[in-house]
CSV table of C-alpha atoms in Angstrom, one decimal:
chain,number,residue,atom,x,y,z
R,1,UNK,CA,85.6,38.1,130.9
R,2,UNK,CA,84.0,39.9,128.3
R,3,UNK,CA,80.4,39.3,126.8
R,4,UNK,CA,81.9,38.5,123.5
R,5,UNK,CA,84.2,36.2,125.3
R,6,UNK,CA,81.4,34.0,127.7
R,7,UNK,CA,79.3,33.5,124.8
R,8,UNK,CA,82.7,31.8,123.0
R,9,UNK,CA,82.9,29.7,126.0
R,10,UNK,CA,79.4,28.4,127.2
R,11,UNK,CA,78.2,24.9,125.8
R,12,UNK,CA,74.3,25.0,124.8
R,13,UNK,CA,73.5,22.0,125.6
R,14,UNK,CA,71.0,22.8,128.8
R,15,UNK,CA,68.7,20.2,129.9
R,16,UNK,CA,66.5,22.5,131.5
R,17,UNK,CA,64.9,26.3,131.7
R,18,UNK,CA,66.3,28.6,134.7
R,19,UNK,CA,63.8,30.5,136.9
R,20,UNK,CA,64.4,34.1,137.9
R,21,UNK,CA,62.3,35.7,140.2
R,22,UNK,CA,62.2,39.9,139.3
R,23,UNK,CA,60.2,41.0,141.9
R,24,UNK,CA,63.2,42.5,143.5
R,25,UNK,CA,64.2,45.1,141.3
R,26,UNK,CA,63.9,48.7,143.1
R,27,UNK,CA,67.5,49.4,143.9
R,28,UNK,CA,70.8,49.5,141.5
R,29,UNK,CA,72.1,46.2,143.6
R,30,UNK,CA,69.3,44.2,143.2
R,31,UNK,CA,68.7,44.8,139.4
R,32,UNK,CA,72.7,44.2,138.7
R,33,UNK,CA,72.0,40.6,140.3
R,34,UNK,CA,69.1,40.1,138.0
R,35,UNK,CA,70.8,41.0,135.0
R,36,UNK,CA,73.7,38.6,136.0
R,37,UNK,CA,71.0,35.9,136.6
R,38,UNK,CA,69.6,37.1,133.1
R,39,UNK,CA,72.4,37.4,131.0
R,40,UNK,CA,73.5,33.6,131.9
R,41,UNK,CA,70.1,32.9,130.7
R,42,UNK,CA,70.6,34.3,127.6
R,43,UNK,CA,73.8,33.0,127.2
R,44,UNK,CA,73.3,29.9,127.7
R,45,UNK,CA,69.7,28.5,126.8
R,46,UNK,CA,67.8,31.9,125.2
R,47,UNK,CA,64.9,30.9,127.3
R,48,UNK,CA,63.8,31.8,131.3
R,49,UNK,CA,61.0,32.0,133.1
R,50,UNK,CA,59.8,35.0,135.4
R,51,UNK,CA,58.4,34.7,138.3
R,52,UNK,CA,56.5,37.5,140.3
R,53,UNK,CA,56.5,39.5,136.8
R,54,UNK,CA,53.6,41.8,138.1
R,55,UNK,CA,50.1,40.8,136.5
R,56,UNK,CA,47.5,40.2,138.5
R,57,UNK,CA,46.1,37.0,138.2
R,58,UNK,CA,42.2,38.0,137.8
R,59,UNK,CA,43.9,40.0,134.6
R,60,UNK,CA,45.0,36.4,133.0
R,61,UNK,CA,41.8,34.8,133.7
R,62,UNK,CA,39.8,37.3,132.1
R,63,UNK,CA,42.3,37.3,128.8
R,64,UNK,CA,41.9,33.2,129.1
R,65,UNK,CA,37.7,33.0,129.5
R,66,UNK,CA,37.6,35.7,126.4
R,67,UNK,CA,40.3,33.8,124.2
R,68,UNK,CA,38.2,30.1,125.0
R,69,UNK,CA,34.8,32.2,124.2
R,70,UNK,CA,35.6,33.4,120.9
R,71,UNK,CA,38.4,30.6,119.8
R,72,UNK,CA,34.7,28.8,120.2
R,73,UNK,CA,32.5,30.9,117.9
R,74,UNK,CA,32.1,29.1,114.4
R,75,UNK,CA,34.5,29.1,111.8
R,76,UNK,CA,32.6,31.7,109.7
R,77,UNK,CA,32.3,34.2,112.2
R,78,UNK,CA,35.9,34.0,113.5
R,79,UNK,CA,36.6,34.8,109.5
R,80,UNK,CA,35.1,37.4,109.2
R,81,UNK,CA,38.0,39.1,111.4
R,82,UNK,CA,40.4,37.5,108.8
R,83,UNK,CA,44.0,39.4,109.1
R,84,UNK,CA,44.5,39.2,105.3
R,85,UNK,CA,41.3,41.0,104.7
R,86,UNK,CA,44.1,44.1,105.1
R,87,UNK,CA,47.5,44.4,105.4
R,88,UNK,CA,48.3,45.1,109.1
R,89,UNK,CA,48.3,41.2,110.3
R,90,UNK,CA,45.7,42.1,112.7
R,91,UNK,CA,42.6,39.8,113.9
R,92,UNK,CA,42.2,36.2,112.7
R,93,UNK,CA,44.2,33.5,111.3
R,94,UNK,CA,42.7,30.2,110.7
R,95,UNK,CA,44.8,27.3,111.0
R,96,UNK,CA,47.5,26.1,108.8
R,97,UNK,CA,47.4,30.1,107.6
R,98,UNK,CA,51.1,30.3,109.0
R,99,UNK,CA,54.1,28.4,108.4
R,100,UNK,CA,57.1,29.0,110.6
R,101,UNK,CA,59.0,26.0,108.9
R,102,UNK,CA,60.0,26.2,105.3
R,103,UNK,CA,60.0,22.3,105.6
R,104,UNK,CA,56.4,22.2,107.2
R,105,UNK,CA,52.8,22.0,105.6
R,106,UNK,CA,51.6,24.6,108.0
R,107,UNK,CA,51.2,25.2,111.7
R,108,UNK,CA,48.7,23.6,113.8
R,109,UNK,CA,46.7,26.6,115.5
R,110,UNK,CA,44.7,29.1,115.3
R,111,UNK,CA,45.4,33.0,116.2
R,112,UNK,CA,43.9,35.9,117.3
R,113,UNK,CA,46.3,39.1,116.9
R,114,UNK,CA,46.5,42.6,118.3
R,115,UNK,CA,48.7,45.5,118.2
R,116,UNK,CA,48.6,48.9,120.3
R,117,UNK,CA,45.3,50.6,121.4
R,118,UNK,CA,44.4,52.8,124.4
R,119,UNK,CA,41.8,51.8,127.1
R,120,UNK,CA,39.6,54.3,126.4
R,121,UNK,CA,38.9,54.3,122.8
R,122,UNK,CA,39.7,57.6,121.0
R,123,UNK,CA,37.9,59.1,117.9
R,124,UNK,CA,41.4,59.9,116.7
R,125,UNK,CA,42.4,56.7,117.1
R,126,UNK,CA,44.9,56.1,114.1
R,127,UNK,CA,46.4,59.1,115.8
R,128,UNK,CA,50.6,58.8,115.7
R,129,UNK,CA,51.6,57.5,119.1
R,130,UNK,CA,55.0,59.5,118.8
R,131,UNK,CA,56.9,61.2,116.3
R,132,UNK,CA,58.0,57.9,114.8
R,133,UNK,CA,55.4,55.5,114.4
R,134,UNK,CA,52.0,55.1,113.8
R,135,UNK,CA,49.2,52.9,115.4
R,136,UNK,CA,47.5,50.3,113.5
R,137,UNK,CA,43.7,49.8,114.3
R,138,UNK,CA,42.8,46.6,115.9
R,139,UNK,CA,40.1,44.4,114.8
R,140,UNK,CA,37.7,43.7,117.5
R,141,UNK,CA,34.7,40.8,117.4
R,142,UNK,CA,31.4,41.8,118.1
R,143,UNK,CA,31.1,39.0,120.9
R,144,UNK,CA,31.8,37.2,123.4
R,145,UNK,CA,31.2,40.4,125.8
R,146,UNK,CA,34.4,41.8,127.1
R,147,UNK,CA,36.8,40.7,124.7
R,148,UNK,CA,38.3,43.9,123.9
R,149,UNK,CA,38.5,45.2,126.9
R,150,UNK,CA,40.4,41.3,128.1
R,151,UNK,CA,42.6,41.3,125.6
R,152,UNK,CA,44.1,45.2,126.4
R,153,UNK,CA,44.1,45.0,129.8
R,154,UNK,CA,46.2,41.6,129.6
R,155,UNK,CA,48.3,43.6,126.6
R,156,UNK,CA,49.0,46.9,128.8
R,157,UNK,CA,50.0,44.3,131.4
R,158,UNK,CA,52.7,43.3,129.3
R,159,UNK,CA,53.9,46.8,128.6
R,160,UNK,CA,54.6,46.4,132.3
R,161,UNK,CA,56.7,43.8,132.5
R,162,UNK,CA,58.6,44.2,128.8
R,163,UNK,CA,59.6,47.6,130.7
R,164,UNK,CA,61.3,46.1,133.6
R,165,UNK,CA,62.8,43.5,131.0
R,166,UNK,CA,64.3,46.0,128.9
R,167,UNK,CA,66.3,48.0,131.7
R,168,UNK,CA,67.6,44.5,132.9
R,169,UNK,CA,68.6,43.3,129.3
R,170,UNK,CA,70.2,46.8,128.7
R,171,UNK,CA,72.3,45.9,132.2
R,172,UNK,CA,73.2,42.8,131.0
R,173,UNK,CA,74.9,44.1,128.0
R,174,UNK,CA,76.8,46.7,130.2
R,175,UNK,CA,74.3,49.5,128.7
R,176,UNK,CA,73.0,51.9,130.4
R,177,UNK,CA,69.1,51.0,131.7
R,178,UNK,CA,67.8,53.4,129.0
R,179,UNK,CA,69.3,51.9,125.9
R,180,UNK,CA,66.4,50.1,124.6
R,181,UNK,CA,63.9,52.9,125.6
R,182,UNK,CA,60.0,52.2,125.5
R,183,UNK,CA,59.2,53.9,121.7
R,184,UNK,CA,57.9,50.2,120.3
R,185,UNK,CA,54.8,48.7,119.5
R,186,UNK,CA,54.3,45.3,120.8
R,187,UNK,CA,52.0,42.7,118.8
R,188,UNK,CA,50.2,40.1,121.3
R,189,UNK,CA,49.0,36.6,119.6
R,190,UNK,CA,46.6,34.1,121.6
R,191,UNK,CA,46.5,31.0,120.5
R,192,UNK,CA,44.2,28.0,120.5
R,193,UNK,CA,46.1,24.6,119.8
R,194,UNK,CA,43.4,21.5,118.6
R,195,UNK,CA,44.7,18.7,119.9
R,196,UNK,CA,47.5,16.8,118.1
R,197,UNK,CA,46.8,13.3,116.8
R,198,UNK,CA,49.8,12.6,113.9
R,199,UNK,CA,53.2,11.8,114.9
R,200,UNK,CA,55.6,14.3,115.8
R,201,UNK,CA,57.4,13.9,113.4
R,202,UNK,CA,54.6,15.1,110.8
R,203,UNK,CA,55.6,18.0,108.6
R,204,UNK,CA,52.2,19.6,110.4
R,205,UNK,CA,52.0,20.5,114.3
R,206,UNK,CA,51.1,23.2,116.5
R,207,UNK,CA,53.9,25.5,115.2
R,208,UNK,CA,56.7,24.0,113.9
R,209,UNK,CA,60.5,24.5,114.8
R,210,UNK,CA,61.4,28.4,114.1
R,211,UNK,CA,62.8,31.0,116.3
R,212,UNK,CA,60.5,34.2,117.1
R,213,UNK,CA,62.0,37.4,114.9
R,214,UNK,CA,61.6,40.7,117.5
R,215,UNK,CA,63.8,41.2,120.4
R,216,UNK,CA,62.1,38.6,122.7
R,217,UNK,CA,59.2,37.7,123.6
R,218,UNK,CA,56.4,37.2,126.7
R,219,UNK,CA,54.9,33.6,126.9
R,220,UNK,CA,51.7,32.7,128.5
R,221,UNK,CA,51.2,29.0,128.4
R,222,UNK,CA,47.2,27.6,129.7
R,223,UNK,CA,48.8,25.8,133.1
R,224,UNK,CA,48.8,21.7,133.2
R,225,UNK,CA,49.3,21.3,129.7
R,226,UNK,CA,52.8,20.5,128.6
R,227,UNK,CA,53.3,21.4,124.6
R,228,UNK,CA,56.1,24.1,124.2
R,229,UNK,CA,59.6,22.6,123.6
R,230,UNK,CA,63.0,24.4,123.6
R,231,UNK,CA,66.0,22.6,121.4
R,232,UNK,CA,69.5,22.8,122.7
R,233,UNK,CA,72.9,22.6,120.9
R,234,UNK,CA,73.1,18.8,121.4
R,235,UNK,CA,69.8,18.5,118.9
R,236,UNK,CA,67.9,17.8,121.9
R,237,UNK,CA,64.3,18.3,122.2
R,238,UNK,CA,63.8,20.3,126.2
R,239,UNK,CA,60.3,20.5,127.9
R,240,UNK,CA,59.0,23.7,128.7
R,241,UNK,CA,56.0,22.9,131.0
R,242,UNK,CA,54.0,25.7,132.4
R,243,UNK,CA,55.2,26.8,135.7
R,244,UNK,CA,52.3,27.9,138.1
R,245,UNK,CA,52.7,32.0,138.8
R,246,UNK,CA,55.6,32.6,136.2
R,247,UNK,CA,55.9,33.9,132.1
R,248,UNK,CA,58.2,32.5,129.5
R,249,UNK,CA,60.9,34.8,128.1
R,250,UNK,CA,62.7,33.7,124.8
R,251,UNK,CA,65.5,35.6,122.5
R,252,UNK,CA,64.4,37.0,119.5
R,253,UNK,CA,66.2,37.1,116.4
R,254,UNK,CA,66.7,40.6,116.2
R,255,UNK,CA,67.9,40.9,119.4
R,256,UNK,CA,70.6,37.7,119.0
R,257,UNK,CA,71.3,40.2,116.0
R,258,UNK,CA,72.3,43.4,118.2
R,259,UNK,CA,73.9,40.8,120.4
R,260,UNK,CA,76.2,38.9,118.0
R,261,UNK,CA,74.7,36.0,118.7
R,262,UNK,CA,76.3,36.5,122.4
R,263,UNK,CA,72.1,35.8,123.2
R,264,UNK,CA,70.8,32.5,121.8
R,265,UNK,CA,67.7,33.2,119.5
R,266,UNK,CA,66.6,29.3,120.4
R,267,UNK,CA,64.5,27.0,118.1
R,268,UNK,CA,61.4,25.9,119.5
R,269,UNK,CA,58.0,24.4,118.8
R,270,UNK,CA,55.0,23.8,120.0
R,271,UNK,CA,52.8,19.9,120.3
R,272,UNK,CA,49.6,19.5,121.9
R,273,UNK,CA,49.8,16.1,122.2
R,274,UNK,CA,47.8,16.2,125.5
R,275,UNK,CA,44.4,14.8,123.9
R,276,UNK,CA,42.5,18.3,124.9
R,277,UNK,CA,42.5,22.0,123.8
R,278,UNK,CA,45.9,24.4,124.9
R,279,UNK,CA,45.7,27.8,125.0
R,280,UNK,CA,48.9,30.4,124.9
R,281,UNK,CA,49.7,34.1,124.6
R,282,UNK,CA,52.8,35.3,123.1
R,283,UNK,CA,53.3,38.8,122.9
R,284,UNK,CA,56.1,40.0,120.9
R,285,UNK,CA,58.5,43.2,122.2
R,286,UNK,CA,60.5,44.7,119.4
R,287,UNK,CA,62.0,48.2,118.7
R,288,UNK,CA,61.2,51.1,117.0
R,289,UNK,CA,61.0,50.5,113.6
R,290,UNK,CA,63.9,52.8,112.3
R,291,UNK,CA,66.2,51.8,114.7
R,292,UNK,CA,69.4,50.5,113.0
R,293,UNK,CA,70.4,47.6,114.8
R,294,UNK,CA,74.3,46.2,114.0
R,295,UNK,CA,76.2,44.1,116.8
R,296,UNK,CA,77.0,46.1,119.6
R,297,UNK,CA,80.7,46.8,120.5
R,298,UNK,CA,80.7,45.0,123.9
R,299,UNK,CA,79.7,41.9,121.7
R,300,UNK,CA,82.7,41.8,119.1
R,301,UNK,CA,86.0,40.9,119.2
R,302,UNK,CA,89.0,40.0,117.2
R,303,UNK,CA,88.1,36.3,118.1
R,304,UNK,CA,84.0,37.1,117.7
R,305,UNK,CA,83.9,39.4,114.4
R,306,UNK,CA,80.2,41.1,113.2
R,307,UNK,CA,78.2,38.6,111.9
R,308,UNK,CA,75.8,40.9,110.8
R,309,UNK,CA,75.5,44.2,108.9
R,310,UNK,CA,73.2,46.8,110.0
R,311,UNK,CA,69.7,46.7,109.2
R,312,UNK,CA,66.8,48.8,110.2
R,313,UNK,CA,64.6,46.8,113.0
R,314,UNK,CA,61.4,47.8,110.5
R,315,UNK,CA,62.9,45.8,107.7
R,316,UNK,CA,63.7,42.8,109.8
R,317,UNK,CA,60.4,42.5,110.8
R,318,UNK,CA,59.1,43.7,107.2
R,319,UNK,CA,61.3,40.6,105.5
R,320,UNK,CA,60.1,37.8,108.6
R,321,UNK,CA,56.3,38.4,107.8
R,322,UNK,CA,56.9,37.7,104.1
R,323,UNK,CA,58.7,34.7,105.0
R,324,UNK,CA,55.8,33.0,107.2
R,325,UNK,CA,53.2,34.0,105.7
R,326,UNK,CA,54.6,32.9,102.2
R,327,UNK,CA,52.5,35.7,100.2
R,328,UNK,CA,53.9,39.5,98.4
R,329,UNK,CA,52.6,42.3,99.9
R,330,UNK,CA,52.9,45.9,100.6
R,331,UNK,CA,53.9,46.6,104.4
R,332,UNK,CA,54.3,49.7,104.3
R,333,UNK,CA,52.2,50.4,107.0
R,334,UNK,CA,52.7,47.3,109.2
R,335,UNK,CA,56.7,49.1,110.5
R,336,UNK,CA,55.6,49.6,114.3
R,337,UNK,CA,55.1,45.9,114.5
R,338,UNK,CA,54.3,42.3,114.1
């Protein structure tokens, strides 16, 4: 059965997230099993964990003691890192600053947000990382201690595993394990969720219902704290409780795009109603900015025409930041990513 074909087929109505362990991926048998194991995934819910995705544990600890230092710091000191200072989205965002829901009155969170940087700083640092696209400098705090140096290590640790990802989405689309390449920036977001005390049906709560706009991304949720939730086709709200050792992977909208919609770009939302602080890291894996994305072949049919024209992955990303951030601005400069 062709891809275009299963996706006609499955029902979306999942009442729970699969787990796929990828730590066995070093011959061509083993990564074809994952990417059966991942393309049902996608398929079907849009959402998986991974478990034995590669990062060392003493890596996330060090990202999670910097993020609950400085998400601690007072209010004007945290703004003085504010992202709309500038016009690359990075730093701060107090909360309610973004609004994922047309219908909401803002998200309950706030955000800390990076883009690409070496380890080892670089006096040339707004160098071009390739031919294509150029870096965007970070904004870094002056304290707590080690911050920088946290959040890049936990960033480059991503890179990692949205490598291995890629070659086993490419699989799963019957691509070769190059297609997607590795010429993109990522953008990585912590998070620090108050806790919430309205009802859930308030037009204000952690981040309201939305779908993410890259390819996919990679979810860190603070473990013991049960907050994300994933909506299936029935109208169903799904828990997504933090699984000890593993990362959450969603669908994008750019790449349900690429796909057809043969991968399910799922809804989903975030509510601390737990009574204490969450914490999360999403860090978001697009493509190269003037990559034209249109659905591929493998995804279309005479029963499943193009839903979608072509449009260059830079725009996408260029017309989704307007939209949550409700403001007109130049973004020129902000192609390589979120």
């Amino acid at each position: 059965m062709s891809l275009a074909e299963t996706a006609t087929s499955v029902n979306g109505a999942f009442d729970s997230i699969p787990v796929i362990d990828i730590g066995r991926a070093s011959t061509p048998e083993e990564r074809a099993a994952l990417a059966r194991q991942i393309r049902d995934a996608c398929v079907k819910v849009g959402f998986f964990y991974i478990s034995n995705h590669g990062i060392p544990q003493e890596i996330i600890d060090a990202v999670f003691s910097a993020m609950k230092a400085y998400f601690s710091l007072p209010l004007e000191t945290k703004m003085k890192l504010y992202h709309r200072e500038g016009a690359n989205y990075r730093g701060y965002a107090p909360v309610s600053d973004a609004n994922f829901s047309a219908e909401s009155r803002g998200d309950l969170f706030e955000g800390f947000v990076i883009g690409w940087e070496g380890l080892i700083p670089k006096e040339d640092e707004d160098k071009k990382v390739d031919d294509d696209a150029t870096a965007i400098p970070n904004l870094w705090p002056s304290e707590p201690a080690g911050f920088r140096e946290a959040f890049l290590n936990y960033y480059h640790a991503t890179v990692g595993v949205r490598n291995a990802l890629y070659r086993l989405f490419a699989l799963a689309l019957d691509l070769p394990e190059t297609y997607f390449g590795d010429n993109n920036l990522p953008t990585m977001r912590s998070h620090y969720y108050p806790p919430q005390t309205g009802p859930e049906d308030d037009r204000i709560i952690g981040i309201n219902a939305h779908s993410d706009f890259e390819c996919f991304t990679i979810l860190w949720q603070e473990p013991g704290i049960q907050a994300l939730q994933v909506l299936n086709s029935d109208k169903q709200w799904i828990n997504a409780p933090p699984i000890t050792g593993t990362l959450v992977i969603n669908i994008g909208d750019l790449l349900a795009r690429w796909t057809n919609d043969v991968f399910r770009s799922t809804v989903h939302r975030v509510i601390n109603k737990s009574g204490i602080p969450r914490y999360s890291i999403a860090t978001f894996i697009g493509v190269d900015p003037h990559v034209e994305v249109e659905p591929l072949p493998s995804c279309v049919s005479p029963e499943r025409p193009p839903k979608y024209g072509p449009i260059l992955a830079g725009d996408h990303v260029r017309k989704r930041l307007k939209e949550t951030y409700h403001r007109n601005v130049t973004l020129d400069k902000q192609i390589p990513g979120f």
